[in-house]
Short mmCIF file of C-alpha atoms in Angstrom, two decimals:
data_model
loop_
_atom_site.label_atom_id
_atom_site.label_comp_id
_atom_site.label_asym_id
_atom_site.label_seq_id
_atom_site.Cartn_x
_atom_site.Cartn_y
_atom_site.Cartn_z
CA UNK A 1 124.58 115.51 88.85
CA UNK A 2 121.94 113.38 87.13
CA UNK A 3 123.84 113.60 83.85
CA UNK A 4 127.02 112.25 85.45
CA UNK A 5 125.34 109.14 86.82
CA UNK A 6 123.00 108.64 83.83
CA UNK A 7 125.26 106.00 82.16
CA UNK A 8 124.83 103.86 85.29
CA UNK A 9 121.04 104.27 85.43
CA UNK A 10 120.21 100.60 84.85
CA UNK A 11 122.40 99.08 87.61
CA UNK A 12 121.38 101.87 90.03
CA UNK A 13 117.67 101.28 89.41
CA UNK A 14 118.05 97.50 89.62
CA UNK A 15 120.01 97.76 92.89
CA UNK A 16 117.29 99.97 94.37
CA UNK A 17 114.56 97.53 93.31
CA UNK A 18 116.39 94.54 94.79
CA UNK A 19 116.92 96.44 98.05
CA UNK A 20 113.19 97.23 98.27
CA UNK A 21 112.15 93.65 97.47
CA UNK A 22 114.65 91.73 99.59
CA UNK A 23 115.81 94.15 102.27
CA UNK A 24 113.62 92.37 104.83
CA UNK A 25 115.87 89.31 104.43
CA UNK A 26 118.72 91.33 105.94
CA UNK A 27 116.98 93.52 108.53
CA UNK A 28 114.44 92.72 111.22
CA UNK A 29 110.91 92.92 109.83
CA UNK A 30 109.70 95.76 112.09
CA UNK A 31 112.86 97.78 111.56
CA UNK A 32 112.65 97.30 107.82
CA UNK A 33 108.93 98.09 107.45
CA UNK A 34 108.88 101.12 109.73
CA UNK A 35 112.18 102.83 108.94
CA UNK A 36 114.28 101.29 106.20
CA UNK A 37 111.60 100.50 103.61
CA UNK A 38 110.37 104.13 103.22
CA UNK A 39 113.96 105.28 102.68
CA UNK A 40 114.62 102.54 100.13
CA UNK A 41 111.39 103.38 98.28
CA UNK A 42 112.45 107.01 98.24
CA UNK A 43 115.85 106.04 96.77
CA UNK A 44 114.18 103.77 94.20
CA UNK A 45 112.03 106.68 93.05
CA UNK A 46 115.10 108.87 92.76
CA UNK A 47 116.74 106.12 90.67
CA UNK A 48 113.64 106.23 88.45
CA UNK A 49 114.15 109.95 87.93
CA UNK A 50 117.68 109.23 86.67
CA UNK A 51 116.14 107.13 83.87
CA UNK A 52 114.02 110.13 82.86
CA UNK A 53 116.70 112.77 83.19
CA UNK A 54 117.04 113.24 79.41
CA UNK A 55 113.33 113.49 78.64
CA UNK A 56 112.82 117.24 79.06
CA UNK A 57 109.29 117.96 80.28
CA UNK A 58 108.78 114.40 81.50
CA UNK A 59 111.47 114.87 84.12
CA UNK A 60 109.58 117.84 85.58
CA UNK A 61 106.32 115.89 85.65
CA UNK A 62 108.10 113.02 87.34
CA UNK A 63 109.77 115.39 89.79
CA UNK A 64 106.35 116.67 90.86
CA UNK A 65 105.10 113.12 91.30
CA UNK A 66 108.28 112.28 93.19
CA UNK A 67 107.71 115.18 95.57
CA UNK A 68 104.13 114.02 96.04
CA UNK A 69 105.46 110.68 97.20
CA UNK A 70 107.10 112.37 100.16
CA UNK A 71 103.62 111.84 101.60
CA UNK A 72 104.74 108.31 102.45
CA UNK A 73 106.53 109.86 105.42
CA UNK A 74 103.37 111.67 106.64
CA UNK A 75 100.84 110.09 108.98
CA UNK A 76 97.12 110.94 108.79
CA UNK A 77 95.19 110.01 111.90
CA UNK A 78 91.54 110.37 110.86
CA UNK A 79 90.38 107.05 109.34
CA UNK A 80 88.36 108.63 106.51
CA UNK A 81 91.25 110.91 105.61
CA UNK A 82 93.68 108.00 105.82
CA UNK A 83 91.67 105.97 103.28
CA UNK A 84 91.60 108.83 100.75
CA UNK A 85 95.21 109.72 101.49
CA UNK A 86 96.40 106.14 100.88
CA UNK A 87 94.39 105.90 97.66
CA UNK A 88 95.79 109.17 96.27
CA UNK A 89 99.40 108.31 97.01
CA UNK A 90 98.97 104.83 95.52
CA UNK A 91 97.59 106.37 92.31
CA UNK A 92 100.54 108.80 92.23
CA UNK A 93 102.90 105.90 92.83
CA UNK A 94 101.24 103.95 90.00
CA UNK A 95 101.48 106.84 87.52
CA UNK A 96 105.12 107.40 88.37
CA UNK A 97 106.00 103.73 87.85
CA UNK A 98 104.12 103.60 84.55
CA UNK A 99 106.19 106.55 83.28
CA UNK A 100 109.46 105.04 84.51
CA UNK A 101 108.69 101.51 83.24
CA UNK A 102 107.65 102.84 79.82
CA UNK A 103 110.88 104.80 79.53
CA UNK A 104 112.95 101.87 80.75
CA UNK A 105 111.44 99.52 78.17
CA UNK A 106 111.80 102.15 75.43
CA UNK A 107 115.51 102.60 76.22
CA UNK A 108 116.16 98.86 76.18
CA UNK A 109 114.20 98.47 72.93
CA UNK A 110 116.34 101.12 71.21
CA UNK A 111 119.71 100.02 72.60
CA UNK A 112 122.05 99.08 69.78
CA UNK A 113 124.96 97.76 71.84
CA UNK A 114 124.05 95.03 74.32
CA UNK A 115 126.29 95.00 77.40
CA UNK A 116 125.96 94.14 81.08
CA UNK A 117 124.17 97.44 81.75
CA UNK A 118 121.50 96.58 79.17
CA UNK A 119 121.02 93.14 80.72
CA UNK A 120 120.53 94.79 84.12
CA UNK A 121 118.00 97.12 82.53
CA UNK A 122 116.17 94.12 81.05
CA UNK A 123 115.94 92.47 84.48
CA UNK A 124 114.90 95.77 86.04
CA UNK A 125 112.08 96.16 83.53
CA UNK A 126 110.63 92.80 84.49
CA UNK A 127 110.81 93.68 88.18
CA UNK A 128 109.06 96.97 87.38
CA UNK A 129 106.14 95.06 85.87
CA UNK A 130 105.79 93.18 89.15
CA UNK A 131 105.65 96.47 91.06
CA UNK A 132 102.96 97.76 88.71
CA UNK A 133 100.94 94.57 89.18
CA UNK A 134 101.27 94.93 92.94
CA UNK A 135 100.13 98.58 92.95
CA UNK A 136 97.09 98.00 90.74
CA UNK A 137 96.12 94.97 92.87
CA UNK A 138 96.47 97.03 96.05
CA UNK A 139 94.40 99.89 94.59
CA UNK A 140 91.70 97.37 93.61
CA UNK A 141 91.67 95.87 97.11
CA UNK A 142 91.49 99.33 98.66
CA UNK A 143 88.52 100.41 96.52
CA UNK A 144 86.80 97.01 96.50
CA UNK A 145 87.67 95.15 99.73
CA UNK A 146 87.92 91.35 99.58
CA UNK A 147 88.72 91.37 95.86
CA UNK A 148 91.41 88.82 96.71
CA UNK A 149 90.79 85.77 98.91
CA UNK A 150 93.73 84.98 101.17
CA UNK A 151 94.19 81.68 103.07
CA UNK A 152 92.63 81.74 106.56
CA UNK A 153 95.88 80.89 108.35
CA UNK A 154 97.74 83.69 106.55
CA UNK A 155 98.81 86.38 109.05
CA UNK A 156 100.90 88.42 106.62
CA UNK A 157 99.82 92.00 105.84
CA UNK A 158 97.73 92.67 102.72
CA UNK A 159 100.61 94.80 101.44
CA UNK A 160 103.11 91.93 101.56
CA UNK A 161 100.53 89.39 100.37
CA UNK A 162 99.71 91.33 97.20
CA UNK A 163 103.38 92.09 96.50
CA UNK A 164 104.07 88.36 96.68
CA UNK A 165 100.93 87.59 94.66
CA UNK A 166 101.92 89.97 91.84
CA UNK A 167 105.30 88.31 91.31
CA UNK A 168 103.93 84.78 91.64
CA UNK A 169 101.40 85.70 88.93
CA UNK A 170 104.00 87.43 86.76
CA UNK A 171 106.22 84.36 86.96
CA UNK A 172 103.18 82.12 86.21
CA UNK A 173 103.85 80.01 89.31
CA UNK A 174 100.34 80.25 90.77
CA UNK A 175 100.43 78.47 94.14
CA UNK A 176 96.72 79.15 94.70
CA UNK A 177 97.10 80.49 98.25
CA UNK A 178 95.74 83.88 97.11
CA UNK A 179 92.79 83.95 94.70
CA UNK A 180 91.06 86.73 92.75
CA UNK A 181 87.47 86.78 94.04
CA UNK A 182 85.84 89.27 91.65
CA UNK A 183 85.65 89.67 87.88
CA UNK A 184 87.77 92.82 88.09
CA UNK A 185 90.45 91.08 90.15
CA UNK A 186 90.49 88.15 87.71
CA UNK A 187 91.02 90.51 84.77
CA UNK A 188 93.88 92.18 86.62
CA UNK A 189 95.50 88.78 87.19
CA UNK A 190 95.16 87.92 83.50
CA UNK A 191 96.66 91.30 82.58
CA UNK A 192 99.66 90.81 84.90
CA UNK A 193 100.37 87.34 83.50
CA UNK A 194 99.85 88.42 79.89
CA UNK A 195 102.10 91.48 80.15
CA UNK A 196 104.81 89.40 81.83
CA UNK A 197 104.77 86.79 79.06
CA UNK A 198 104.78 89.45 76.33
CA UNK A 199 107.80 91.06 77.99
CA UNK A 200 109.70 87.78 78.10
CA UNK A 201 108.72 86.67 74.60
CA UNK A 202 109.07 89.99 72.76
CA UNK A 203 111.55 92.29 74.52
CA UNK A 204 113.85 89.60 75.86
CA UNK A 205 113.94 87.92 72.44
CA UNK A 206 114.85 91.22 70.77
CA UNK A 207 117.70 91.84 73.23
CA UNK A 208 119.03 88.29 72.83
CA UNK A 209 118.79 88.63 69.02
CA UNK A 210 120.78 91.87 69.12
CA UNK A 211 123.36 90.25 71.39
CA UNK A 212 123.81 87.27 69.05
CA UNK A 213 124.13 89.58 66.03
CA UNK A 214 126.62 91.71 67.91
CA UNK A 215 128.79 88.69 68.75
CA UNK A 216 128.69 87.28 65.25
CA UNK A 217 129.60 90.56 63.50
#
C-alpha cells in the first residue's frame, strides 16, 4: 500500500501539515483540540512514514516511534506521571520529526526533475522545521518552566503560544509578544531562525537553480 502512494508523498504530507496547523480555522476550537487534532496528528505521522517507506530499517524504527505516539490518545491522571509521560512522548515526537524532516530534505536535495510535487515537498520541509522548533521549545518549557515570557493579557495555551512563536521566529517576523527568558531559550530561538534562513538560502536556491536549468535545456 505504501509503495502505491509513495509517488504522492509530498502533497500528502503537506496536506496533513496544513490540516494540523489550520484546522482550527474550520472547526470550533474545543472540538478541534479535543477530537480532531489528535486524529490529524496521527494522519500526519502516517504521512511521514510514507516518506520513509523506501528506507529499509529506518521505516521499522519510525514505525515503532509511530506506535509510541498512540500514547497521545491515552490519559494519565497522576500529576507526576503526567509530567514524565508528556516529556517522553514529546521526545519521541521530536525524534520522529527529525527523521522525517531529514529524509524529506534529502529527497528534495537529490531530486533531478523539479515538478509541482517537488515544490510541495519544499514547502513541506519548511513547515517541518517550524514543527521541530515548536517541539524543542515545548520540551524546554516543560523541563525549565518560564523559559519563555508571554504577555500578561495572553490567555492562549502554552501549546498554541509556542507553536505560534516557532513559526514567527522561523519567518523572522518577531512581534515581541513572546520572549525567551533564559540563555537556553535564547539559543533555541537563534537556532530556529538560523536553520530557517539556511533552508531558504541553500535548499530553496538549489531547487530554483535546478528548475531554471530544466526549463532552459
